[in-house]
């Protein structure tokens, strides 16, 4: 394939040297683009002076061409802003509305531009100077048009009654002429600018040189650190030991045998390595809150946050799911499980696992989606079951307050009030002769107030009358709260007990 050197024909004589930077050797190579034979001059003038003059002439013409192009661009932009406004004024003067005469519209426009001009101006102009703004330019044109129109009307010598009508026609004609002239000016400037730009492109200058390519070493982004972990607090078991000393005949032998005795199994437990729990980083926390099933957002998030796809991330999300389910945040727990399995599946698919997995999920592979969704449901249900078991174990291992009869022949019942005492309370039956009605009313009201202050689940258990139901509610309460409830039951007379006190049997798990 032959090489095409025609582009070098556009080089100017002034561009004597072009420097090429070679990265491999870091050298500047100089190429001379013109020799002395290109310059013809007077024999009495040395070649170096002629070359400098020619070079200066080319640079001056180049700068003048740049300045002219910039001036034409600014002039065309300014005229294109003014032309629609002048055209609108000319059309309004040519076809005035029935309610407003043309001269009145013109005078109002001049007054508006004089009293409240806008500060909008072309780039580079001073907005504080009226003549530099668009409104100032338009006002100057309108004043000039008004003066010329009035002079023509005056020269005609028509009667005073016809002057307004004639002035309106002169104003419309003058504005139409300026619209035509401005349109022609824009077209002429546009052609002239295009010609100057075409002439500028004929010559290759230093401004046209640019870096074709560069070879630079960019170090790879370091891999993000694994998910941080914390050691769970381990409660040390405290045991009480009783030491008995015996008097022996050979105390040194006994000390030696005692020192060589194997340590107890419990002493080595503290030295065993403990499992560390991974923690959620800020990026993982934001990743866990993405909606379930929105695989595109998850894929985009992993691409933008490399610290999400690191060792231990999936385990940290599962720990967060277990914690959230324990706190009653079922929706967030399932989101954590979903995002954890996303990372697990990507890791199992190998080096390109992220792209392969999300390609199947985003394109809607039904088989892959079904397998993944089923796995999410099963994993989440497993966490729910584990939370229930853990809570049950914790409930069984803590102290509880329970109501237990003192002997098998004794029963516990509850006098649950149906409501507050009626206003017309009447005491009837044997043994009520010496009772005060108001004291009885206060006692019944106190019983009702105590009952109404109990939690709804305790009220339902008391209404059922079953001791097991009441003990279940008391077992879910903390010990101080349950003790206060039992005391209130006894004070209000709701609890029918053989004795007024409570026997403590916490050592047996009951009271």
CSV table of C-alpha atoms in Angstrom, one decimal:
chain,number,residue,atom,x,y,z
A,1,UNK,CA,0.0,0.0,0.0
A,2,UNK,CA,1.6,3.3,-1.1
A,3,UNK,CA,2.0,6.0,1.5
A,4,UNK,CA,0.2,9.3,1.1
A,5,UNK,CA,2.3,12.4,1.9
A,6,UNK,CA,-0.2,14.9,0.5
A,7,UNK,CA,-1.1,16.2,4.0
A,8,UNK,CA,2.4,17.6,4.4
A,9,UNK,CA,1.8,20.0,1.5
A,10,UNK,CA,-0.2,22.2,3.8
A,11,UNK,CA,2.8,22.9,6.1
A,12,UNK,CA,3.8,26.6,6.3
A,13,UNK,CA,7.3,27.8,6.1
A,14,UNK,CA,7.1,29.3,9.6
A,15,UNK,CA,6.8,25.9,11.1
A,16,UNK,CA,10.4,25.0,11.0
A,17,UNK,CA,10.6,22.4,13.7
A,18,UNK,CA,8.2,19.8,15.0
A,19,UNK,CA,9.2,17.9,18.0
A,20,UNK,CA,8.2,14.3,18.5
A,21,UNK,CA,8.5,12.9,22.0
A,22,UNK,CA,9.5,9.2,21.9
A,23,UNK,CA,8.6,7.7,25.3
A,24,UNK,CA,10.9,4.7,25.0
A,25,UNK,CA,14.0,6.8,24.7
A,26,UNK,CA,12.7,10.1,26.0
A,27,UNK,CA,14.4,11.9,23.1
A,28,UNK,CA,13.4,15.0,21.2
A,29,UNK,CA,13.8,14.5,17.4
A,30,UNK,CA,13.9,17.6,15.3
A,31,UNK,CA,12.7,17.5,11.7
A,32,UNK,CA,13.3,20.5,9.5
A,33,UNK,CA,10.3,21.0,7.3
A,34,UNK,CA,11.7,23.7,4.9
A,35,UNK,CA,15.1,24.5,3.6
A,36,UNK,CA,16.6,27.8,2.4
A,37,UNK,CA,15.5,27.2,-1.2
A,38,UNK,CA,11.9,28.0,-0.3
A,39,UNK,CA,12.8,31.6,0.3
A,40,UNK,CA,13.7,33.9,-2.6
A,41,UNK,CA,14.8,37.5,-1.8
A,42,UNK,CA,17.1,40.4,-2.7
A,43,UNK,CA,20.8,39.5,-3.0
A,44,UNK,CA,21.7,42.4,-0.6
A,45,UNK,CA,19.5,41.0,2.2
A,46,UNK,CA,20.7,37.9,4.0
A,47,UNK,CA,18.6,34.8,4.0
A,48,UNK,CA,18.2,34.6,7.8
A,49,UNK,CA,16.5,38.1,7.9
A,50,UNK,CA,14.2,37.2,5.0
A,51,UNK,CA,13.2,34.0,6.8
A,52,UNK,CA,12.5,35.8,10.0
A,53,UNK,CA,10.4,38.4,8.2
A,54,UNK,CA,8.5,35.7,6.4
A,55,UNK,CA,7.9,33.9,9.6
A,56,UNK,CA,6.7,37.1,11.3
A,57,UNK,CA,4.3,37.8,8.4
A,58,UNK,CA,2.8,34.4,8.6
A,59,UNK,CA,2.3,34.6,12.4
A,60,UNK,CA,0.7,38.1,12.0
A,61,UNK,CA,-1.7,36.9,9.3
A,62,UNK,CA,-2.5,33.8,11.4
A,63,UNK,CA,-3.3,35.9,14.5
A,64,UNK,CA,-5.4,38.3,12.4
A,65,UNK,CA,-7.3,35.4,10.9
A,66,UNK,CA,-8.0,34.0,14.4
A,67,UNK,CA,-9.2,37.4,15.6
A,68,UNK,CA,-11.4,37.9,12.6
A,69,UNK,CA,-13.0,34.5,13.1
A,70,UNK,CA,-13.7,35.2,16.7
A,71,UNK,CA,-15.1,38.6,15.9
A,72,UNK,CA,-17.4,37.2,13.2
A,73,UNK,CA,-18.6,34.4,15.6
A,74,UNK,CA,-19.5,37.0,18.3
A,75,UNK,CA,-21.2,39.3,15.7
A,76,UNK,CA,-23.3,36.5,14.2
A,77,UNK,CA,-24.4,35.3,17.7
A,78,UNK,CA,-25.4,38.8,18.8
A,79,UNK,CA,-27.3,39.5,15.5
A,80,UNK,CA,-29.1,36.2,15.8
A,81,UNK,CA,-30.4,37.3,19.2
A,82,UNK,CA,-31.5,40.7,17.9
A,83,UNK,CA,-33.1,39.6,14.6
A,84,UNK,CA,-36.2,37.8,16.1
A,85,UNK,CA,-37.0,40.8,18.3
A,86,UNK,CA,-36.6,43.3,15.5
A,87,UNK,CA,-38.7,41.1,13.2
A,88,UNK,CA,-41.5,40.9,15.8
A,89,UNK,CA,-41.5,44.7,16.2
A,90,UNK,CA,-41.6,45.2,12.4
A,91,UNK,CA,-44.5,42.7,12.0
A,92,UNK,CA,-46.4,44.4,14.9
A,93,UNK,CA,-45.9,47.9,13.3
A,94,UNK,CA,-47.0,46.5,9.9
A,95,UNK,CA,-50.1,44.9,11.3
A,96,UNK,CA,-51.1,46.7,14.5
A,97,UNK,CA,-53.9,45.5,16.7
A,98,UNK,CA,-57.2,47.2,16.6
A,99,UNK,CA,-56.9,48.4,20.2
A,100,UNK,CA,-53.4,49.9,20.1
A,101,UNK,CA,-52.1,52.2,17.3
A,102,UNK,CA,-48.7,51.5,15.9
A,103,UNK,CA,-47.2,54.8,17.1
A,104,UNK,CA,-48.5,54.1,20.6
A,105,UNK,CA,-47.0,50.6,20.6
A,106,UNK,CA,-43.7,52.0,19.4
A,107,UNK,CA,-43.6,54.8,22.0
A,108,UNK,CA,-44.5,52.3,24.8
A,109,UNK,CA,-41.7,50.0,23.8
A,110,UNK,CA,-39.2,52.8,23.8
A,111,UNK,CA,-40.3,53.9,27.2
A,112,UNK,CA,-40.1,50.4,28.6
A,113,UNK,CA,-36.6,49.8,27.3
A,114,UNK,CA,-35.5,53.2,28.7
A,115,UNK,CA,-37.0,52.8,32.1
A,116,UNK,CA,-36.5,49.1,32.8
A,117,UNK,CA,-33.8,47.6,30.5
A,118,UNK,CA,-32.6,44.0,30.9
A,119,UNK,CA,-29.0,43.3,31.8
A,120,UNK,CA,-28.7,40.4,29.3
A,121,UNK,CA,-25.7,41.0,27.1
A,122,UNK,CA,-23.3,39.1,24.7
A,123,UNK,CA,-20.4,37.2,26.4
A,124,UNK,CA,-17.6,39.6,27.2
A,125,UNK,CA,-19.7,42.8,27.4
A,126,UNK,CA,-20.3,44.8,30.5
A,127,UNK,CA,-23.9,44.4,31.7
A,128,UNK,CA,-23.7,47.6,33.7
A,129,UNK,CA,-23.4,49.6,30.5
A,130,UNK,CA,-26.7,50.0,28.7
A,131,UNK,CA,-25.1,50.2,25.3
A,132,UNK,CA,-23.5,46.8,25.8
A,133,UNK,CA,-26.8,45.0,26.5
A,134,UNK,CA,-29.3,43.6,24.0
A,135,UNK,CA,-31.9,46.1,25.2
A,136,UNK,CA,-29.5,49.0,24.8
A,137,UNK,CA,-28.7,48.0,21.2
A,138,UNK,CA,-32.4,47.6,20.4
A,139,UNK,CA,-33.2,51.0,22.1
A,140,UNK,CA,-30.5,52.7,20.0
A,141,UNK,CA,-32.0,51.2,16.8
A,142,UNK,CA,-35.5,52.3,17.7
A,143,UNK,CA,-34.4,55.9,18.4
A,144,UNK,CA,-32.6,56.0,15.1
A,145,UNK,CA,-35.7,54.6,13.3
A,146,UNK,CA,-37.9,57.2,15.1
A,147,UNK,CA,-35.8,60.1,14.1
A,148,UNK,CA,-35.6,59.1,10.4
A,149,UNK,CA,-39.3,58.4,10.3
A,150,UNK,CA,-40.2,61.8,11.8
A,151,UNK,CA,-37.8,63.6,9.4
A,152,UNK,CA,-39.5,61.9,6.4
A,153,UNK,CA,-43.0,62.8,7.7
A,154,UNK,CA,-41.8,66.4,8.2
A,155,UNK,CA,-40.4,66.6,4.7
A,156,UNK,CA,-43.7,65.5,3.2
A,157,UNK,CA,-45.6,68.5,4.6
A,158,UNK,CA,-48.9,66.7,5.1
A,159,UNK,CA,-51.6,68.0,7.4
A,160,UNK,CA,-51.4,67.4,11.2
A,161,UNK,CA,-54.4,65.0,11.2
A,162,UNK,CA,-52.6,62.6,8.9
A,163,UNK,CA,-49.2,62.7,10.5
A,164,UNK,CA,-49.8,59.7,12.9
A,165,UNK,CA,-50.9,57.4,10.2
A,166,UNK,CA,-48.0,58.4,8.0
A,167,UNK,CA,-45.6,58.1,10.9
A,168,UNK,CA,-46.8,54.5,11.5
A,169,UNK,CA,-46.2,53.6,7.9
A,170,UNK,CA,-42.7,55.1,8.0
A,171,UNK,CA,-41.8,53.3,11.2
A,172,UNK,CA,-43.0,50.0,9.7
A,173,UNK,CA,-41.1,50.6,6.5
A,174,UNK,CA,-37.9,51.6,8.3
A,175,UNK,CA,-38.0,48.5,10.6
A,176,UNK,CA,-38.7,46.2,7.7
A,177,UNK,CA,-35.6,47.6,6.0
A,178,UNK,CA,-33.5,47.0,9.1
A,179,UNK,CA,-34.8,43.4,9.3
A,180,UNK,CA,-33.7,42.9,5.7
A,181,UNK,CA,-30.3,44.5,6.2
A,182,UNK,CA,-29.6,42.5,9.4
A,183,UNK,CA,-30.6,39.2,7.7
A,184,UNK,CA,-28.2,40.0,4.8
A,185,UNK,CA,-25.5,40.9,7.3
A,186,UNK,CA,-25.8,37.6,9.1
A,187,UNK,CA,-25.6,35.7,5.9
A,188,UNK,CA,-22.6,37.7,4.6
A,189,UNK,CA,-20.7,37.2,7.9
A,190,UNK,CA,-21.5,33.5,7.9
A,191,UNK,CA,-20.0,33.1,4.5
A,192,UNK,CA,-17.0,35.1,5.4
A,193,UNK,CA,-16.4,33.2,8.5
A,194,UNK,CA,-16.7,29.9,6.7
A,195,UNK,CA,-14.1,31.1,4.2
A,196,UNK,CA,-11.7,32.1,6.9
A,197,UNK,CA,-12.1,28.8,8.6
A,198,UNK,CA,-11.5,26.9,5.4
A,199,UNK,CA,-8.4,29.0,4.8
A,200,UNK,CA,-7.2,28.3,8.3
A,201,UNK,CA,-7.6,24.5,7.8
A,202,UNK,CA,-5.4,24.7,4.7
A,203,UNK,CA,-2.3,25.1,6.9
A,204,UNK,CA,-0.9,22.8,9.5
A,205,UNK,CA,0.4,24.7,12.5
A,206,UNK,CA,1.7,23.8,15.9
A,207,UNK,CA,-1.8,24.3,17.3
A,208,UNK,CA,-3.0,21.3,15.3
A,209,UNK,CA,-0.4,18.9,16.8
A,210,UNK,CA,-1.8,16.5,19.4
A,211,UNK,CA,-0.6,13.5,21.3
A,212,UNK,CA,-1.4,10.4,19.2
A,213,UNK,CA,-0.7,7.8,21.8
A,214,UNK,CA,1.1,7.4,25.1
A,215,UNK,CA,2.4,4.5,26.9
A,216,UNK,CA,2.1,5.0,30.7
A,217,UNK,CA,2.2,2.4,33.5
A,218,UNK,CA,-0.9,2.6,35.6
A,219,UNK,CA,-0.6,0.4,38.7
A,220,UNK,CA,-3.6,-1.9,39.3
A,221,UNK,CA,-6.0,-1.0,42.1
A,222,UNK,CA,-5.1,-3.0,45.2
A,223,UNK,CA,-7.6,-5.7,46.2
A,224,UNK,CA,-9.9,-4.6,49.0
A,225,UNK,CA,-9.3,-6.0,52.5
A,226,UNK,CA,-11.5,-8.9,53.8
A,227,UNK,CA,-14.5,-8.2,56.0
A,228,UNK,CA,-13.4,-7.3,59.6
A,229,UNK,CA,-14.2,-9.7,62.3
A,230,UNK,CA,-14.8,-9.5,66.1
A,231,UNK,CA,-14.4,-12.1,68.8
A,232,UNK,CA,-17.6,-12.9,70.7
A,233,UNK,CA,-17.4,-12.3,74.4
A,234,UNK,CA,-16.9,-15.5,76.3
A,235,UNK,CA,-18.1,-15.8,79.9
A,236,UNK,CA,-15.6,-17.5,82.1
A,237,UNK,CA,-17.1,-20.2,84.3
A,238,UNK,CA,-16.5,-19.7,87.9
A,239,UNK,CA,-16.2,-22.8,90.1
A,240,UNK,CA,-15.8,-23.1,93.8
A,241,UNK,CA,-13.2,-25.6,95.1
A,242,UNK,CA,-12.6,-26.8,98.6
A,243,UNK,CA,-9.1,-27.6,99.5
A,244,UNK,CA,-8.3,-30.2,102.2
A,245,UNK,CA,-4.7,-30.5,103.6
A,246,UNK,CA,-3.2,-33.7,105.1
A,247,UNK,CA,-0.1,-34.1,107.1
A,248,UNK,CA,2.3,-36.5,105.4
A,249,UNK,CA,5.7,-37.9,106.1
A,250,UNK,CA,7.3,-36.9,102.8
A,251,UNK,CA,6.0,-33.4,101.9
A,252,UNK,CA,8.5,-32.8,99.1
A,253,UNK,CA,7.5,-35.9,97.2
A,254,UNK,CA,3.9,-34.9,97.5
A,255,UNK,CA,4.7,-31.5,96.0
A,256,UNK,CA,6.5,-33.0,93.1
A,257,UNK,CA,3.7,-35.4,92.3
A,258,UNK,CA,1.2,-32.5,92.6
A,259,UNK,CA,3.1,-30.3,90.2
A,260,UNK,CA,3.4,-33.0,87.5
A,261,UNK,CA,-0.3,-33.8,87.7
A,262,UNK,CA,-2.2,-33.1,84.5
A,263,UNK,CA,-4.3,-30.0,84.4
A,264,UNK,CA,-8.0,-30.0,84.5
A,265,UNK,CA,-9.9,-30.1,81.2
A,266,UNK,CA,-11.5,-26.7,82.0
A,267,UNK,CA,-8.1,-25.0,82.2
A,268,UNK,CA,-7.4,-25.6,78.5
A,269,UNK,CA,-10.7,-24.3,77.3
A,270,UNK,CA,-9.6,-20.7,77.4
A,271,UNK,CA,-6.6,-21.5,75.1
A,272,UNK,CA,-8.8,-23.0,72.3
A,273,UNK,CA,-9.3,-20.7,69.3
A,274,UNK,CA,-12.6,-19.0,69.1
A,275,UNK,CA,-14.7,-18.4,66.0
A,276,UNK,CA,-14.7,-14.8,65.0
A,277,UNK,CA,-17.9,-13.2,63.7
A,278,UNK,CA,-17.6,-11.1,60.5
A,279,UNK,CA,-19.0,-7.5,60.7
A,280,UNK,CA,-20.9,-5.5,58.1
A,281,UNK,CA,-18.9,-2.7,56.5
A,282,UNK,CA,-20.7,0.4,55.3
A,283,UNK,CA,-20.7,-0.9,51.7
A,284,UNK,CA,-22.1,-4.2,52.7
A,285,UNK,CA,-24.8,-2.5,54.8
A,286,UNK,CA,-25.9,-0.5,51.8
A,287,UNK,CA,-25.7,-3.7,49.6
A,288,UNK,CA,-27.9,-5.5,52.1
A,289,UNK,CA,-30.7,-2.9,51.7
A,290,UNK,CA,-31.1,-3.4,47.9
A,291,UNK,CA,-34.5,-4.8,46.9
A,292,UNK,CA,-35.0,-8.5,46.5
A,293,UNK,CA,-35.0,-9.7,42.9
A,294,UNK,CA,-33.4,-6.5,41.5
A,295,UNK,CA,-30.4,-8.2,40.0
A,296,UNK,CA,-29.4,-5.2,37.8
A,297,UNK,CA,-28.9,-2.9,40.8
A,298,UNK,CA,-27.0,-5.6,42.7
A,299,UNK,CA,-24.7,-6.2,39.7
A,300,UNK,CA,-24.1,-2.5,39.3
A,301,UNK,CA,-23.4,-2.1,43.0
A,302,UNK,CA,-20.8,-4.9,43.0
A,303,UNK,CA,-19.1,-3.3,39.9
A,304,UNK,CA,-18.9,0.1,41.7
A,305,UNK,CA,-17.9,-1.3,45.2
A,306,UNK,CA,-15.1,-3.9,45.0
A,307,UNK,CA,-15.1,-4.2,48.8
A,308,UNK,CA,-18.5,-6.0,48.6
A,309,UNK,CA,-17.1,-9.0,46.8
A,310,UNK,CA,-14.4,-10.1,49.4
A,311,UNK,CA,-13.9,-13.1,51.6
A,312,UNK,CA,-16.2,-13.2,54.5
A,313,UNK,CA,-18.9,-10.9,53.0
A,314,UNK,CA,-21.5,-13.6,52.6
A,315,UNK,CA,-21.0,-14.8,56.2
A,316,UNK,CA,-21.3,-11.2,57.5
A,317,UNK,CA,-24.6,-10.9,55.7
A,318,UNK,CA,-25.9,-14.1,57.2
A,319,UNK,CA,-24.9,-12.9,60.7
A,320,UNK,CA,-26.8,-9.7,60.0
A,321,UNK,CA,-29.8,-11.7,58.9
A,322,UNK,CA,-29.8,-13.7,62.1
A,323,UNK,CA,-29.5,-10.5,64.2
A,324,UNK,CA,-32.3,-8.8,62.2
A,325,UNK,CA,-34.6,-11.8,62.6
A,326,UNK,CA,-33.9,-11.9,66.3
A,327,UNK,CA,-34.9,-8.2,66.5
A,328,UNK,CA,-38.1,-8.9,64.6
A,329,UNK,CA,-37.0,-7.3,61.3
A,330,UNK,CA,-38.1,-10.1,59.0
A,331,UNK,CA,-38.0,-8.1,55.8
A,332,UNK,CA,-34.5,-6.9,56.3
A,333,UNK,CA,-33.4,-10.4,57.4
A,334,UNK,CA,-34.6,-11.9,54.1
A,335,UNK,CA,-32.8,-9.1,52.2
A,336,UNK,CA,-29.6,-10.0,53.9
A,337,UNK,CA,-30.1,-13.7,53.1
A,338,UNK,CA,-30.8,-12.8,49.4
A,339,UNK,CA,-27.7,-10.7,49.0
A,340,UNK,CA,-25.5,-13.3,50.9
A,341,UNK,CA,-26.6,-16.0,48.5
A,342,UNK,CA,-25.9,-13.7,45.5
A,343,UNK,CA,-22.2,-13.5,46.6
A,344,UNK,CA,-22.0,-17.2,47.4
A,345,UNK,CA,-23.3,-18.2,44.0
A,346,UNK,CA,-20.9,-15.9,42.3
A,347,UNK,CA,-18.0,-17.3,44.3
A,348,UNK,CA,-18.9,-20.9,43.4
A,349,UNK,CA,-19.0,-20.2,39.7
A,350,UNK,CA,-15.3,-19.4,39.6
A,351,UNK,CA,-13.2,-16.5,38.4
A,352,UNK,CA,-15.9,-15.0,36.1
A,353,UNK,CA,-18.7,-16.0,38.4
A,354,UNK,CA,-20.1,-12.5,38.8
A,355,UNK,CA,-20.6,-12.0,35.1
A,356,UNK,CA,-22.0,-15.5,34.6
A,357,UNK,CA,-24.4,-15.5,37.4
A,358,UNK,CA,-25.9,-12.1,36.8
A,359,UNK,CA,-26.1,-12.8,33.0
A,360,UNK,CA,-28.4,-15.7,33.7
A,361,UNK,CA,-30.5,-13.8,36.3
A,362,UNK,CA,-30.8,-10.6,34.3
A,363,UNK,CA,-31.7,-12.4,31.0
A,364,UNK,CA,-34.5,-14.3,32.9
A,365,UNK,CA,-33.2,-17.8,32.9
A,366,UNK,CA,-36.2,-19.5,34.6
A,367,UNK,CA,-34.4,-22.6,35.7
A,368,UNK,CA,-31.6,-20.6,37.3
A,369,UNK,CA,-34.0,-18.1,38.9
A,370,UNK,CA,-36.1,-20.9,40.4
A,371,UNK,CA,-33.1,-22.7,41.9
A,372,UNK,CA,-31.8,-19.4,43.5
A,373,UNK,CA,-35.2,-18.3,44.8
A,374,UNK,CA,-35.8,-21.7,46.4
A,375,UNK,CA,-32.4,-21.6,48.0
A,376,UNK,CA,-33.2,-18.1,49.4
A,377,UNK,CA,-36.5,-19.3,50.9
A,378,UNK,CA,-35.0,-22.4,52.4
A,379,UNK,CA,-32.0,-20.5,53.9
A,380,UNK,CA,-34.3,-17.8,55.4
A,381,UNK,CA,-36.6,-20.4,56.9
A,382,UNK,CA,-33.7,-22.2,58.4
A,383,UNK,CA,-32.6,-18.9,60.1
A,384,UNK,CA,-36.2,-18.4,61.3
A,385,UNK,CA,-36.2,-21.8,62.9
A,386,UNK,CA,-32.8,-21.3,64.5
A,387,UNK,CA,-33.9,-18.0,66.0
A,388,UNK,CA,-36.9,-19.6,67.5
A,389,UNK,CA,-34.8,-22.4,69.0
A,390,UNK,CA,-32.3,-19.9,70.4
A,391,UNK,CA,-35.0,-17.8,71.9
A,392,UNK,CA,-36.6,-20.9,73.5
A,393,UNK,CA,-33.3,-22.0,74.9
A,394,UNK,CA,-32.7,-18.6,76.3
A,395,UNK,CA,-36.2,-18.5,77.8
A,396,UNK,CA,-35.7,-21.9,79.5
A,397,UNK,CA,-32.3,-20.9,80.9
A,398,UNK,CA,-33.4,-17.8,82.7
A,399,UNK,CA,-35.3,-17.3,85.9
A,400,UNK,CA,-39.1,-17.2,85.8
A,401,UNK,CA,-41.9,-16.3,88.2
A,402,UNK,CA,-44.6,-19.0,88.2
A,403,UNK,CA,-47.7,-19.5,90.4
A,404,UNK,CA,-47.6,-23.0,92.1
A,405,UNK,CA,-50.0,-24.3,94.7
A,406,UNK,CA,-48.4,-25.2,98.1
A,407,UNK,CA,-49.9,-28.7,98.1
A,408,UNK,CA,-51.9,-30.9,95.7
A,409,UNK,CA,-55.2,-30.2,97.5
A,410,UNK,CA,-54.9,-26.5,97.0
A,411,UNK,CA,-56.2,-24.7,93.9
A,412,UNK,CA,-55.5,-21.2,92.5
A,413,UNK,CA,-58.3,-19.2,90.9
A,414,UNK,CA,-58.7,-15.6,89.7
A,415,UNK,CA,-61.5,-13.1,90.4
A,416,UNK,CA,-61.6,-11.1,87.2
A,417,UNK,CA,-63.7,-8.0,87.3
A,418,UNK,CA,-66.3,-7.5,84.5
A,419,UNK,CA,-66.0,-3.7,84.7
A,420,UNK,CA,-65.9,-0.7,87.0
A,421,UNK,CA,-68.4,-0.7,89.9
A,422,UNK,CA,-71.9,0.7,89.0
A,423,UNK,CA,-73.0,4.1,90.2
A,424,UNK,CA,-76.0,2.7,92.2
A,425,UNK,CA,-74.0,0.0,94.1
A,426,UNK,CA,-76.2,-2.0,96.5
A,427,UNK,CA,-74.9,-4.5,99.0
A,428,UNK,CA,-77.1,-7.5,99.5
A,429,UNK,CA,-76.7,-10.9,101.2
A,430,UNK,CA,-75.5,-12.1,104.6
A,431,UNK,CA,-72.5,-10.4,106.1
A,432,UNK,CA,-72.9,-7.1,104.3
A,433,UNK,CA,-74.8,-5.3,107.1
A,434,UNK,CA,-71.7,-3.6,108.6
A,435,UNK,CA,-69.9,-2.8,105.3
A,436,UNK,CA,-69.5,0.8,104.0
A,437,UNK,CA,-70.7,1.1,100.4
A,438,UNK,CA,-68.1,3.7,99.5
A,439,UNK,CA,-65.2,1.5,100.8
A,440,UNK,CA,-66.6,-1.4,98.8
A,441,UNK,CA,-66.8,0.9,95.7
A,442,UNK,CA,-63.2,2.0,96.2
A,443,UNK,CA,-62.0,-1.6,96.5
A,444,UNK,CA,-63.9,-2.7,93.3
A,445,UNK,CA,-62.6,0.4,91.5
A,446,UNK,CA,-59.1,-0.4,92.6
A,447,UNK,CA,-59.5,-4.0,91.4
A,448,UNK,CA,-60.7,-2.8,88.0
A,449,UNK,CA,-57.9,-0.2,87.6
A,450,UNK,CA,-55.3,-2.9,88.4
A,451,UNK,CA,-56.8,-5.3,85.9
A,452,UNK,CA,-57.0,-2.6,83.2
A,453,UNK,CA,-53.3,-1.8,83.7
A,454,UNK,CA,-52.2,-5.3,82.8
A,455,UNK,CA,-51.0,-6.1,79.2
A,456,UNK,CA,-53.7,-7.4,76.9
A,457,UNK,CA,-52.3,-11.0,76.7
A,458,UNK,CA,-52.3,-11.2,80.6
A,459,UNK,CA,-55.9,-9.9,80.7
A,460,UNK,CA,-57.0,-12.6,78.2
A,461,UNK,CA,-55.1,-15.3,80.3
A,462,UNK,CA,-56.8,-14.1,83.5
A,463,UNK,CA,-60.3,-14.1,81.8
A,464,UNK,CA,-59.7,-17.7,80.7
A,465,UNK,CA,-59.2,-18.7,84.3
A,466,UNK,CA,-56.4,-21.2,83.4
A,467,UNK,CA,-53.3,-21.3,85.6
A,468,UNK,CA,-51.1,-22.6,82.7
A,469,UNK,CA,-52.1,-19.7,80.5
A,470,UNK,CA,-51.2,-17.1,83.2
A,471,UNK,CA,-47.9,-18.9,84.0
A,472,UNK,CA,-47.0,-18.8,80.3
A,473,UNK,CA,-47.5,-15.0,80.2
A,474,UNK,CA,-45.5,-14.6,83.4
A,475,UNK,CA,-42.7,-16.7,82.1
A,476,UNK,CA,-42.2,-14.4,79.1
A,477,UNK,CA,-41.8,-11.4,81.5
A,478,UNK,CA,-38.7,-10.4,83.3
A,479,UNK,CA,-38.5,-11.4,87.0
A,480,UNK,CA,-39.0,-7.8,88.4
A,481,UNK,CA,-42.0,-7.2,86.2
A,482,UNK,CA,-43.6,-10.6,86.9
A,483,UNK,CA,-43.1,-10.1,90.7
A,484,UNK,CA,-44.9,-6.7,90.4
A,485,UNK,CA,-47.8,-8.3,88.5
A,486,UNK,CA,-48.2,-11.1,91.1
A,487,UNK,CA,-48.1,-8.5,93.9
A,488,UNK,CA,-50.8,-6.4,92.2
A,489,UNK,CA,-53.0,-9.5,91.6
A,490,UNK,CA,-52.7,-10.3,95.4
A,491,UNK,CA,-53.4,-6.7,96.5
A,492,UNK,CA,-56.4,-6.2,94.2
A,493,UNK,CA,-57.9,-9.5,95.3
A,494,UNK,CA,-57.9,-11.0,91.8
A,495,UNK,CA,-55.6,-13.9,93.0
A,496,UNK,CA,-57.2,-16.4,95.3
A,497,UNK,CA,-54.2,-17.9,97.2
A,498,UNK,CA,-54.2,-19.7,100.5
A,499,UNK,CA,-51.4,-17.5,101.7
A,500,UNK,CA,-50.7,-13.9,100.8
A,501,UNK,CA,-47.0,-14.3,100.1
A,502,UNK,CA,-45.0,-16.0,97.3
A,503,UNK,CA,-42.7,-18.8,97.9
A,504,UNK,CA,-39.4,-18.5,96.1
A,505,UNK,CA,-38.5,-21.7,94.1
A,506,UNK,CA,-36.2,-20.1,91.5
A,507,UNK,CA,-33.6,-22.9,92.2
A,508,UNK,CA,-36.1,-25.3,90.6
A,509,UNK,CA,-37.0,-22.9,87.8
A,510,UNK,CA,-40.3,-21.9,89.4
A,511,UNK,CA,-41.6,-19.5,92.1
